[in-house]
Amino acid sequence: MTRPLVVFDKVEKSFANFMAVKPTSFEIAQGEFLAIMGPSGCGKTTTLRMLAGLEAPTGGEIRFDGRVMNDVKPNDRDTPMVWQSLALFPFLNARENVEFGLKMRGVEPAERRKRALDWLERLGIGQFAERNVAKLSGGQRQRVALARALVTEPKILLLDEPLSALDAHLVIRMQSVLTKLQKELGITFVYVTHSQSEAFAMADRVIIMAQGEIAQIGKAKDIYRAPANKFVAEFVGRNNIFEGKVKSKTGKSLNVETPLGVFQVPAEGAPSTAAGSPLSFVVAADLVQLSATKPDAANVVECQLISEQFMGTTVTLFLEAKDGSEIKVQIGQRELETINIKNSAKLYASWPETRAHVLAG
Amino acid sequence: MASERRIDLYACCFRAPLLIWQSLFFVVPLGFMFIMSFWLVKNYRMTPAFAFDNWAKMLFWEVMWRSYGYTLGLAALTTAVASALAFPAAYVLAFRFSDAARRWAIFLLIIPFFTSYLVRVYAWQVVLAGNGVLSAFLGWFGMEPVSVLNSPVATVVGYMTLSFPLVLLLQTISLAAIDKSLIEAAHNLGCGNFRTVFAVLIPAARVGLIVAALFCFILSFGDFVSPYYLGGSSPPTLSIMIVDSTKSGQQWPRAAVIAVIMIMTLISIAFAAVTLAYRRRG
């Protein structure tokens, strides 16, 4: 195991009247693409800004490449950042913007010009080098900001919701540009976003923050399949969350009593298996089976169709169970065609016991 | 077509008051003054004519050009000193003060305009005179009394009284309007605090800084009060020469020549300054 590039050791940040980041510890490996995700105000941007030195932590220690960074000025760090607003210098053209960091490091004019042009070329905007940044399109400006941050060949790149101002189709394009760059350069990317699709599509690992704390940290797939708590399960979406009480334990499964009936879930990961203790579990929408006739299965919910949402080849169905709670089912368009949903007053959502995931918190 | 015409009319309604005002009180008097610069004075009376006598007299009069250079130089000096002195103060107001404190500071900067400029200049007379406040103050430290009054220094002090609060106000507002993320981006790219001033703040606030300097120059260049009451009229500035010309021998046409020269100078400088302020690359 190589030494982590970044270590957050019980780092906290409090402003005058609230705690933006509660004592938080995590590590970022060399060459990792880490996304920090969460709703607005969860402390994700503050965490990133502390790494760049733009906010000073009020407790704990940030180490970068083995060095304690708490008192290092932002201009003495090599942690270039891409802003949500991009923060391009409006009084400089594209090339001069990219050259800025090199100029500050005392690189000779000819050399920095060459390196800036190389980067603009690499990101496919070489022909706009001498153009004022105000006259560039959103996607082009994005690339200038990336080039400006990467031209000094840093070990890490910080990105603060860089794609949130772009059109949807450009976001997908820039996502592939970013992941490709990160693979080629082999440097660490820390990417702050509120967008689950951006985080899950690009990142090796994802941190989910809520109210200044890490709610879960792990691979995108793990967070999606095995949310650690109710917040993550809800934030990730497309999850059916059931709350109830443990009724009894049989072997490796628990019988959980909920307003919709008794369900069987795996006992593994349950905070308590004692009868009567509260227990929540989730079943991801794409793991639920739907049928027009009542299946012979242990975990079945009877429900009615409320609405549908088409997303290309998959469809998300929103159903209502008899107690009014919503059941989400995500299935393929072709599979859906085999079920006669339109003419069925009642539908049955079901899932094998192993597909339920018990929430630890 | 009809809708285009309606929009034109609508727009004209808004432009009209400004156009009428400017023509009545600026273009027409300016035109009249320009015409008057060709008139002649006979037996202390102005007679309409189309003669180049006044222009020839003034353009080839050495005293006039010495005064022109002096006025231009003093106004430029005041602009440079005011801009340089105001900048650190504006920086502190814009970046080191809380929003509430900055509002108070801006309010306090407006207060000097409540009192008449003339009153403030008289106050300076009391301070700068040979037996005035400044000499008394120096006397406490065992220094010789000095009379700054009736010197170019006193004139510059007067010019500053007029323009400094405005320069500081405009600089503060333009610095405070800079997107803070630009400053953070500069730091993030390895630019220290001091260097950021020259690499980011001054270029980003360029329009405001130039406009502030331009106002300072315009106010100083045309001012009559300070060179007269503090500078002692010697050497005379152009504004004093205008007054002198009208007083001595009813030489309104010659005064008009000076005024036209001054206005052309201000128009050229203002045009150059605004062009510089809004110049864009790429």
XYZ file of C-alpha atoms in Angstrom:
643
model
C 0.000 0.000 0.000
C 1.555 3.275 -1.101
C 1.317 6.341 1.056
C -1.933 8.235 0.524
C -1.550 11.576 -1.259
C -4.041 13.385 0.945
C -4.975 12.679 4.538
C -7.800 14.424 6.350
C -7.287 13.724 10.037
C -10.282 14.768 12.144
C -10.501 17.958 10.108
C -13.252 20.327 11.085
C -14.414 23.759 10.000
C -16.751 25.950 11.966
C -17.922 29.364 10.895
C -19.223 31.991 13.286
C -22.443 30.225 14.094
C -22.397 26.805 12.526
C -20.247 23.789 11.938
C -19.721 23.455 8.189
C -17.590 20.348 8.496
C -17.662 18.170 11.614
C -14.470 16.286 12.494
C -13.874 14.281 9.355
C -11.195 11.767 8.471
C -10.471 10.145 5.137
C -7.611 9.466 2.775
C -7.158 9.985 -0.932
C -4.830 7.651 -2.773
C -2.319 8.695 -5.395
C -3.975 8.684 -8.816
C -7.475 8.244 -7.478
C -10.589 9.866 -8.886
C -12.592 10.764 -5.808
C -15.993 12.394 -5.930
C -17.460 14.216 -2.952
C -21.189 14.335 -3.298
C -24.062 15.636 -1.243
C -26.903 18.124 -1.129
C -26.082 21.824 -0.987
C -24.780 22.936 2.377
C -23.432 19.502 3.272
C -19.854 20.754 3.558
C -18.476 19.223 0.362
C -17.235 22.496 -1.128
C -15.783 23.605 2.217
C -13.869 20.324 2.363
C -12.434 20.955 -1.102
C -11.601 24.574 -0.304
C -9.735 23.508 2.831
C -7.605 21.247 0.660
C -6.823 24.235 -1.600
C -6.079 26.428 1.412
C -8.937 28.806 0.634
C -10.515 27.990 3.994
C -8.490 27.298 7.118
C -9.606 24.256 9.134
C -10.561 25.083 12.719
C -9.419 21.688 13.939
C -7.615 18.554 12.880
C -4.860 18.202 10.336
C -4.671 18.070 6.551
C -1.618 16.336 5.130
C -0.648 16.514 1.496
C 2.131 14.251 0.286
C 3.197 13.794 3.887
C 3.333 17.509 4.653
C 0.999 19.203 7.146
C -0.858 21.832 5.156
C -2.905 23.668 7.788
C -0.761 26.815 7.786
C 0.436 26.726 4.179
C -0.845 29.670 2.144
C -2.940 28.838 -0.916
C -0.309 30.334 -3.229
C 2.357 28.064 -1.741
C 0.327 24.929 -2.477
C 0.217 23.047 -5.692
C -3.484 22.279 -5.612
C -5.003 23.917 -8.691
C -8.749 24.105 -8.758
C -11.448 24.440 -11.384
C -14.253 26.666 -10.136
C -17.949 26.294 -10.758
C -17.840 29.821 -12.196
C -14.527 28.838 -13.838
C -13.002 32.109 -12.523
C -11.187 32.762 -15.781
C -9.443 36.133 -15.895
C -11.641 38.249 -18.182
C -8.820 40.659 -18.995
C -6.634 37.907 -20.438
C -7.118 35.807 -23.556
C -7.309 32.016 -23.463
C -3.550 31.478 -23.801
C -2.674 34.125 -21.219
C -5.124 32.548 -18.797
C -3.378 29.202 -19.189
C 0.031 30.844 -18.858
C -0.888 32.535 -15.562
C 0.260 29.732 -13.256
C 3.504 29.293 -15.178
C 4.194 33.026 -15.066
C 3.797 32.961 -11.276
C 6.330 30.153 -11.139
C 8.811 32.226 -13.127
C 8.752 30.148 -16.326
C 10.308 31.982 -19.286
C 7.821 33.631 -21.709
C 8.730 31.465 -24.707
C 8.561 28.280 -22.675
C 5.259 29.103 -20.979
C 3.717 30.126 -24.267
C 4.680 26.796 -25.768
C 3.342 24.827 -22.815
C 0.080 26.813 -22.763
C -0.454 26.261 -26.484
C 0.332 22.545 -26.090
C -2.374 22.240 -23.462
C -4.942 24.203 -25.411
C -4.143 21.976 -28.400
C -4.436 18.848 -26.288
C -7.895 19.898 -25.132
C -8.918 20.683 -28.696
C -9.167 24.458 -28.485
C -5.796 25.419 -29.969
C -7.455 27.632 -32.592
C -8.985 29.848 -29.864
C -5.714 30.555 -28.046
C -5.684 34.277 -28.793
C -9.391 34.800 -28.260
C -10.845 36.689 -25.327
C -12.375 34.227 -22.891
C -15.652 36.158 -22.901
C -16.045 35.250 -26.570
C -15.716 31.507 -26.012
C -18.593 29.073 -25.563
C -19.277 27.371 -22.227
C -17.543 24.164 -23.271
C -14.512 26.020 -24.610
C -14.210 28.100 -21.443
C -14.390 24.879 -19.454
C -11.407 23.553 -21.374
C -9.445 26.769 -20.838
C -10.062 26.438 -17.094
C -8.881 22.814 -17.182
C -5.786 23.717 -19.179
C -5.006 26.577 -16.785
C -5.161 24.207 -13.811
C -3.229 21.341 -15.419
C -0.464 23.275 -17.208
C 1.711 23.343 -14.082
C 1.622 19.522 -13.955
C 0.196 19.239 -10.440
C -0.185 16.027 -8.452
C -3.807 16.786 -7.780
C -6.656 18.591 -9.470
C -9.595 19.972 -7.507
C -12.892 20.440 -9.278
C -15.793 22.304 -7.684
C -18.986 21.437 -9.594
C -17.244 22.343 -12.852
C -19.951 20.950 -15.127
C -23.042 22.324 -13.425
C -23.301 25.325 -15.755
C -23.127 23.257 -18.947
C -25.871 21.861 -21.166
C -26.706 18.213 -20.597
C -25.064 16.967 -23.792
C -21.867 18.902 -23.021
C -21.770 17.424 -19.517
C -21.533 13.903 -20.964
C -18.779 15.041 -23.364
C -16.791 16.741 -20.617
C -17.192 13.706 -18.363
C -15.384 11.566 -20.898
C -12.768 14.293 -21.403
C -12.157 14.360 -17.653
C -11.973 10.600 -17.120
C -9.677 10.221 -20.139
C -7.401 12.997 -18.883
C -7.275 11.530 -15.417
C -6.294 8.097 -16.758
C -3.638 9.578 -19.061
C -2.084 11.879 -16.483
C -2.399 9.447 -13.601
C -2.941 12.309 -11.156
C -5.478 12.565 -8.384
C -8.807 14.228 -9.133
C -11.077 15.421 -6.335
C -14.451 16.214 -7.790
C -17.186 17.936 -5.829
C -20.688 17.623 -7.209
C -24.303 17.362 -6.233
C -24.954 15.235 -9.291
C -25.098 11.528 -8.680
C -24.738 10.697 -12.356
C -21.501 12.724 -12.637
C -20.035 11.206 -9.496
C -21.001 7.623 -10.256
C -19.965 7.839 -13.901
C -16.444 9.105 -13.261
C -15.220 8.423 -9.762
C -13.269 5.451 -8.441
C -14.619 6.214 -4.991
C -17.400 8.426 -3.777
C -17.801 10.235 -0.483
C -21.364 11.133 0.383
C -21.630 13.982 2.839
C -24.611 15.153 4.847
C -24.714 18.018 7.314
C -20.945 18.295 7.581
C -20.316 14.607 8.023
C -19.375 11.691 5.832
C -22.506 9.598 5.413
C -20.729 6.926 3.421
C -17.477 6.430 1.591
C -16.869 3.711 -0.943
C -17.023 2.580 -4.542
C -19.953 3.885 -6.542
C -21.392 0.403 -6.973
C -21.169 -0.364 -3.241
C -22.908 2.857 -2.350
C -25.605 2.127 -4.866
C -26.132 -1.499 -3.845
C -25.398 -1.251 -0.150
C -26.201 2.205 1.238
C -24.947 2.520 4.779
C -27.908 4.431 6.125
C -31.272 5.876 5.309
C -29.831 9.241 4.176
C -27.640 7.613 1.544
C -30.421 5.262 0.473
C -32.719 8.233 -0.087
C -30.036 10.448 -1.633
C -29.013 7.814 -4.126
C -32.646 7.500 -5.172
C -34.255 4.643 -7.074
C -34.403 2.771 -3.777
C -37.406 1.368 -2.018
C -37.002 1.879 1.689
C -38.996 -0.196 4.147
C -39.134 0.497 7.853
C -40.358 -1.939 10.418
C -39.544 -4.052 13.438
C -37.765 -7.341 13.773
C -40.374 -10.027 14.392
C -38.274 -13.134 14.589
C -35.075 -14.698 13.391
C -34.936 -17.906 11.390
C -31.446 -19.109 10.565
C -29.655 -16.395 8.652
C -32.775 -14.374 7.912
C -34.963 -12.026 9.815
C -38.677 -11.623 9.560
C -39.448 -7.938 9.559
C -42.884 -6.621 10.264
C -43.791 -3.490 8.305
C -47.088 -1.741 7.547
C -47.079 -3.664 4.257
C -46.709 -7.061 5.872
C -43.909 -9.320 6.939
C -40.779 -9.532 4.795
C -37.749 -11.741 4.971
C -34.366 -10.083 4.856
C -30.813 -11.273 5.422
C -29.764 -10.903 9.063
C -26.271 -9.779 8.083
C -25.583 -6.133 8.815
C -28.624 -5.597 10.992
C -27.975 -3.258 13.947
C -29.924 -5.599 16.215
C -31.602 -8.936 15.619
C -33.561 -8.916 18.869
C -37.301 -9.167 18.393
C -38.985 -5.775 18.513
C -35.932 -3.715 17.538
C -36.481 -1.270 14.667
C -35.049 -2.212 11.304
C -34.966 -0.602 7.865
C -34.035 -2.229 4.611
C -33.862 -1.178 1.014
C -34.545 -2.916 -2.260
C -33.101 -1.165 -5.288
C -35.699 -0.346 -7.926
C -33.938 -2.377 -10.596
C -33.948 -5.516 -8.395
C -37.729 -5.599 -8.023
C -39.749 -7.901 -10.223
C -43.156 -6.926 -11.415
C -45.999 -9.194 -12.422
C -49.688 -8.973 -13.107
C -50.452 -12.159 -11.226
C -49.501 -12.794 -7.641
C -46.194 -14.651 -7.667
C -45.415 -17.486 -5.300
C -42.700 -15.647 -3.421
C -42.005 -14.627 0.152
C -41.643 -10.863 -0.394
C -44.580 -9.497 -2.324
C -46.222 -6.079 -2.297
C -49.551 -5.528 -3.898
C -49.727 -2.162 -5.616
C -51.252 0.050 -8.261
C -49.543 1.875 -11.109
C -49.330 5.639 -10.647
C -46.948 6.835 -13.348
C -44.125 5.831 -15.641
C -40.884 7.465 -16.612
C -39.125 6.408 -19.784
C -35.358 6.653 -19.916
C -34.457 5.115 -23.256
C -34.460 1.361 -22.900
C -35.371 1.305 -19.227
C -38.587 2.386 -17.618
C -39.159 3.459 -14.048
C -42.627 2.682 -12.776
C -44.000 4.494 -9.756
C -46.523 2.393 -7.906
C -48.525 2.864 -4.793
C -48.861 0.190 -2.137
C -52.039 -0.170 -0.111
C -50.734 1.991 2.767
C -49.977 4.828 0.345
C -46.222 4.351 0.233
C -44.423 4.567 -3.101
C -42.776 1.590 -4.736
C -40.307 2.220 -7.541
C -39.586 -0.438 -10.110
C -37.011 -0.108 -12.846
C -37.265 -2.611 -15.666
C -36.260 -2.949 -19.282
C -38.641 -1.765 -21.939
C -38.750 -5.228 -23.529
C -39.503 -6.925 -20.255
C -42.243 -4.426 -19.564
C -43.945 -5.335 -22.821
C -44.427 -8.914 -21.554
C -46.438 -7.681 -18.560
C -49.953 -6.549 -19.187
C -49.738 -3.524 -16.892
C -52.335 -1.305 -18.502
C -55.203 -3.674 -17.981
C -54.206 -4.844 -14.551
C -55.859 -3.101 -11.636
C -53.421 -4.805 -9.332
C -49.736 -5.429 -9.815
C -47.327 -7.375 -7.654
C -43.820 -6.232 -6.824
C -41.620 -8.989 -5.478
C -37.994 -9.763 -4.804
C -35.923 -12.633 -3.474
C -34.749 -12.259 0.098
C -31.082 -11.854 -0.904
C -31.838 -8.667 -2.850
C -32.916 -6.789 0.239
C -30.189 -4.768 1.906
C -30.463 -4.073 5.621
C -29.502 -0.548 6.686
C -26.993 -0.375 9.482
C -28.141 3.034 10.631
C -42.916 47.381 -40.132
C -45.485 49.102 -37.992
C -44.109 47.522 -34.847
C -40.579 48.715 -35.653
C -41.802 52.258 -35.922
C -43.624 51.992 -32.643
C -40.467 50.785 -30.897
C -38.553 53.710 -32.379
C -41.078 56.179 -31.041
C -41.036 54.484 -27.670
C -37.239 54.665 -27.508
C -37.288 58.305 -28.635
C -39.570 59.252 -25.768
C -36.840 58.128 -23.396
C -34.013 59.713 -25.343
C -35.749 63.008 -25.923
C -35.307 64.641 -22.491
C -31.584 63.932 -22.469
C -31.172 65.152 -26.042
C -33.140 68.337 -25.400
C -31.281 69.059 -22.166
C -27.871 68.428 -23.688
C -28.584 70.545 -26.753
C -30.047 73.434 -24.790
C -27.481 73.616 -22.046
C -24.365 72.125 -23.579
C -24.253 72.098 -27.385
C -25.864 75.495 -27.924
C -23.717 77.406 -25.375
C -20.626 75.580 -26.606
C -21.443 76.580 -30.160
C -22.055 80.133 -29.082
C -18.758 80.234 -27.247
C -16.959 78.853 -30.287
C -18.569 81.546 -32.467
C -17.725 84.196 -29.896
C -14.039 83.243 -30.067
C -14.004 84.869 -33.518
C -15.584 88.131 -32.368
C -13.670 91.342 -31.797
C -13.574 93.772 -28.887
C -13.662 97.406 -29.855
C -13.717 100.168 -27.229
C -14.404 97.576 -24.537
C -17.431 96.350 -26.474
C -17.838 93.033 -28.220
C -18.653 93.181 -31.901
C -19.676 90.143 -33.891
C -17.084 89.337 -36.540
C -15.272 86.453 -38.131
C -11.679 87.278 -37.345
C -8.812 85.030 -36.377
C -7.179 87.770 -34.265
C -7.986 86.170 -30.919
C -6.839 82.731 -31.999
C -3.619 84.133 -33.443
C -2.994 86.163 -30.327
C -3.606 83.278 -27.917
C -1.987 80.479 -29.919
C 1.254 82.396 -30.331
C 1.310 83.851 -26.838
C 4.007 82.170 -24.764
C 2.310 82.983 -21.438
C -0.759 81.105 -22.564
C 1.242 77.916 -23.355
C 3.212 78.143 -20.121
C -0.099 78.323 -18.289
C -1.419 75.432 -20.355
C 1.552 73.264 -19.424
C 1.266 74.290 -15.769
C -2.452 73.521 -15.587
C -2.047 70.208 -17.398
C 0.936 69.231 -15.244
C -0.756 70.144 -11.967
C -3.943 68.280 -12.902
C -1.916 65.235 -13.988
C 0.112 65.352 -10.772
C -3.059 65.567 -8.685
C -4.536 62.637 -10.619
C -1.438 60.536 -10.043
C -1.159 61.426 -6.348
C -4.879 61.010 -5.660
C -5.046 57.665 -7.479
C -1.934 56.340 -5.753
C -3.037 57.496 -2.294
C -6.592 56.290 -2.749
C -5.694 52.793 -3.949
C -4.395 51.312 -0.677
C -7.346 52.831 1.159
C -9.787 51.518 -1.437
C -8.131 48.091 -1.195
C -8.638 47.987 2.556
C -12.231 49.218 2.275
C -13.054 46.731 -0.461
C -11.370 43.603 0.887
C -10.644 43.989 4.564
C -13.870 45.627 5.749
C -17.113 43.819 6.416
C -20.022 44.732 4.159
C -21.599 46.810 6.934
C -18.375 48.691 7.685
C -17.885 49.354 3.985
C -21.375 50.856 3.719
C -20.513 53.227 6.574
C -17.208 54.142 4.944
C -18.940 54.896 1.649
C -21.458 57.044 3.507
C -18.639 58.933 5.230
C -16.944 59.484 1.884
C -20.068 61.181 0.596
C -20.262 63.573 3.560
C -17.518 65.949 2.301
C -19.793 66.754 -0.642
C -22.402 68.086 1.809
C -20.374 71.212 2.441
C -19.488 73.712 -0.221
C -16.134 73.205 -1.874
C -15.433 76.919 -1.312
C -15.945 76.565 2.439
C -13.527 73.643 2.539
C -10.957 75.661 0.601
C -11.282 78.553 3.053
C -10.659 76.048 5.830
C -7.446 75.029 4.092
C -6.400 78.689 3.981
C -6.568 78.735 7.759
C -4.505 75.569 7.950
C -1.881 76.439 5.355
C -1.317 80.160 5.984
C 2.013 81.410 7.382
C 0.460 82.079 10.774
C -1.968 79.163 10.402
C -2.598 75.793 11.986
C 0.208 73.979 10.179
C 2.846 76.508 11.266
C 1.608 76.408 14.856
C 1.767 72.624 14.798
C 5.333 72.670 13.467
C 6.186 75.299 16.049
C 5.410 72.844 18.873
C 8.203 70.684 17.557
C 10.538 73.658 17.412
C 10.385 73.987 13.648
C 10.285 77.162 11.590
C 6.818 78.296 10.519
C 6.099 77.620 6.853
C 3.641 79.207 4.510
C 2.382 76.633 2.071
C -0.336 79.030 0.992
C 0.034 80.628 -2.433
C 2.102 77.760 -3.799
C 1.480 74.912 -6.254
C 1.474 72.528 -3.265
C -1.508 74.384 -1.806
C -3.245 74.229 -5.183
C -2.760 70.455 -5.300
C -4.099 70.192 -1.732
C -7.183 72.070 -2.908
C -7.599 69.893 -5.985
C -7.352 66.826 -3.758
C -10.009 68.226 -1.440
C -12.298 68.357 -4.423
C -11.483 65.045 -6.028
C -10.006 62.647 -3.476
C -13.268 61.455 -1.870
C -14.690 60.797 -5.326
C -11.580 58.914 -6.467
C -11.622 56.801 -3.314
C -15.328 56.138 -3.681
C -15.072 55.044 -7.324
C -11.995 52.921 -6.639
C -13.627 51.240 -3.646
C -16.781 50.428 -5.583
C -14.876 49.035 -8.550
C -12.553 46.934 -6.378
C -15.433 45.611 -4.287
C -17.217 44.560 -7.477
C -14.402 42.205 -8.506
C -15.500 38.577 -8.490
C -13.820 37.157 -5.374
C -13.218 33.854 -7.106
C -10.765 35.630 -9.451
C -8.637 36.545 -6.444
C -8.891 33.011 -5.098
C -7.993 31.644 -8.519
C -4.888 33.862 -8.582
C -3.811 32.599 -5.143
C -4.630 29.073 -6.229
C -2.274 29.453 -9.205
C 0.614 30.566 -7.027
C 0.121 34.329 -7.021
C 0.905 35.997 -3.690
C -1.164 38.771 -2.128
C 1.013 41.656 -3.320
C 1.415 40.311 -6.820
C -2.332 39.722 -7.090
C -2.818 43.490 -6.852
C -0.963 44.007 -10.119
C -1.790 40.733 -11.829
C -5.517 40.643 -11.086
C -7.001 43.547 -9.134
C -5.768 46.444 -11.256
C -6.577 44.753 -14.597
C -9.977 43.560 -13.325
C -10.930 46.980 -11.930
C -9.345 48.860 -14.827
C -12.495 50.612 -16.018
C -13.338 51.954 -12.553
C -9.776 53.000 -11.788
C -9.416 54.875 -15.079
C -12.805 56.559 -14.730
C -11.873 57.652 -11.186
C -8.598 59.120 -12.459
C -10.400 60.779 -15.350
C -12.856 62.480 -13.012
C -9.990 63.681 -10.846
C -8.247 65.114 -13.902
C -11.364 66.828 -15.254
C -12.205 68.389 -11.881
C -8.644 69.606 -11.313
C -7.997 70.806 -14.835
C -11.022 73.092 -14.898
C -11.020 74.182 -11.263
C -10.841 77.874 -10.482
C -11.264 77.941 -6.690
C -8.070 76.190 -5.573
C -5.546 77.938 -7.835
C -7.173 81.260 -6.932
C -7.698 80.968 -3.161
C -4.878 78.548 -2.311
C -2.427 78.905 -5.195
C -2.552 82.673 -5.151
C -3.119 82.870 -8.922
C 0.537 82.648 -9.616
C 1.483 81.192 -11.887
C -2.031 81.387 -13.348
C -3.901 78.308 -14.444
C -6.069 78.400 -17.552
C -9.212 78.953 -15.478
C -7.606 81.997 -13.880
C -6.550 83.276 -17.287
C -10.166 83.021 -18.422
C -11.317 85.126 -15.478
C -8.487 87.608 -16.001
C -9.306 87.956 -19.691
C -12.940 88.743 -19.015
C -12.062 91.222 -16.275
C -9.329 93.064 -18.102
C -10.715 94.865 -21.083
C -13.825 92.767 -21.544
C -11.815 90.209 -23.539
C -14.602 87.642 -23.657
C -13.540 86.371 -27.077
C -10.026 85.596 -25.830
C -11.514 83.837 -22.808
C -13.630 81.864 -25.259
C -10.480 80.779 -27.100
C -8.973 79.457 -23.857
C -12.226 77.730 -22.963
C -12.421 76.047 -26.379
C -8.806 74.885 -26.039
C -9.578 73.501 -22.566
C -12.675 71.689 -23.751
C -10.844 70.168 -26.702
C -8.084 69.017 -24.347
C -10.600 67.424 -21.967
C -12.497 65.759 -24.814
C -9.270 64.245 -26.209
C -8.130 63.033 -22.799
C -11.538 61.668 -21.851
C -11.791 59.873 -25.193
C -8.310 58.392 -24.805
C -9.032 57.323 -21.223
C -12.333 55.661 -22.062
C -10.761 53.907 -25.058
C -7.978 52.645 -22.803
C -10.464 51.560 -20.148
C -12.589 49.493 -22.523
C -9.847 48.196 -24.744
C -10.172 44.446 -25.147
C -7.777 41.919 -26.454
C -8.529 38.900 -28.621
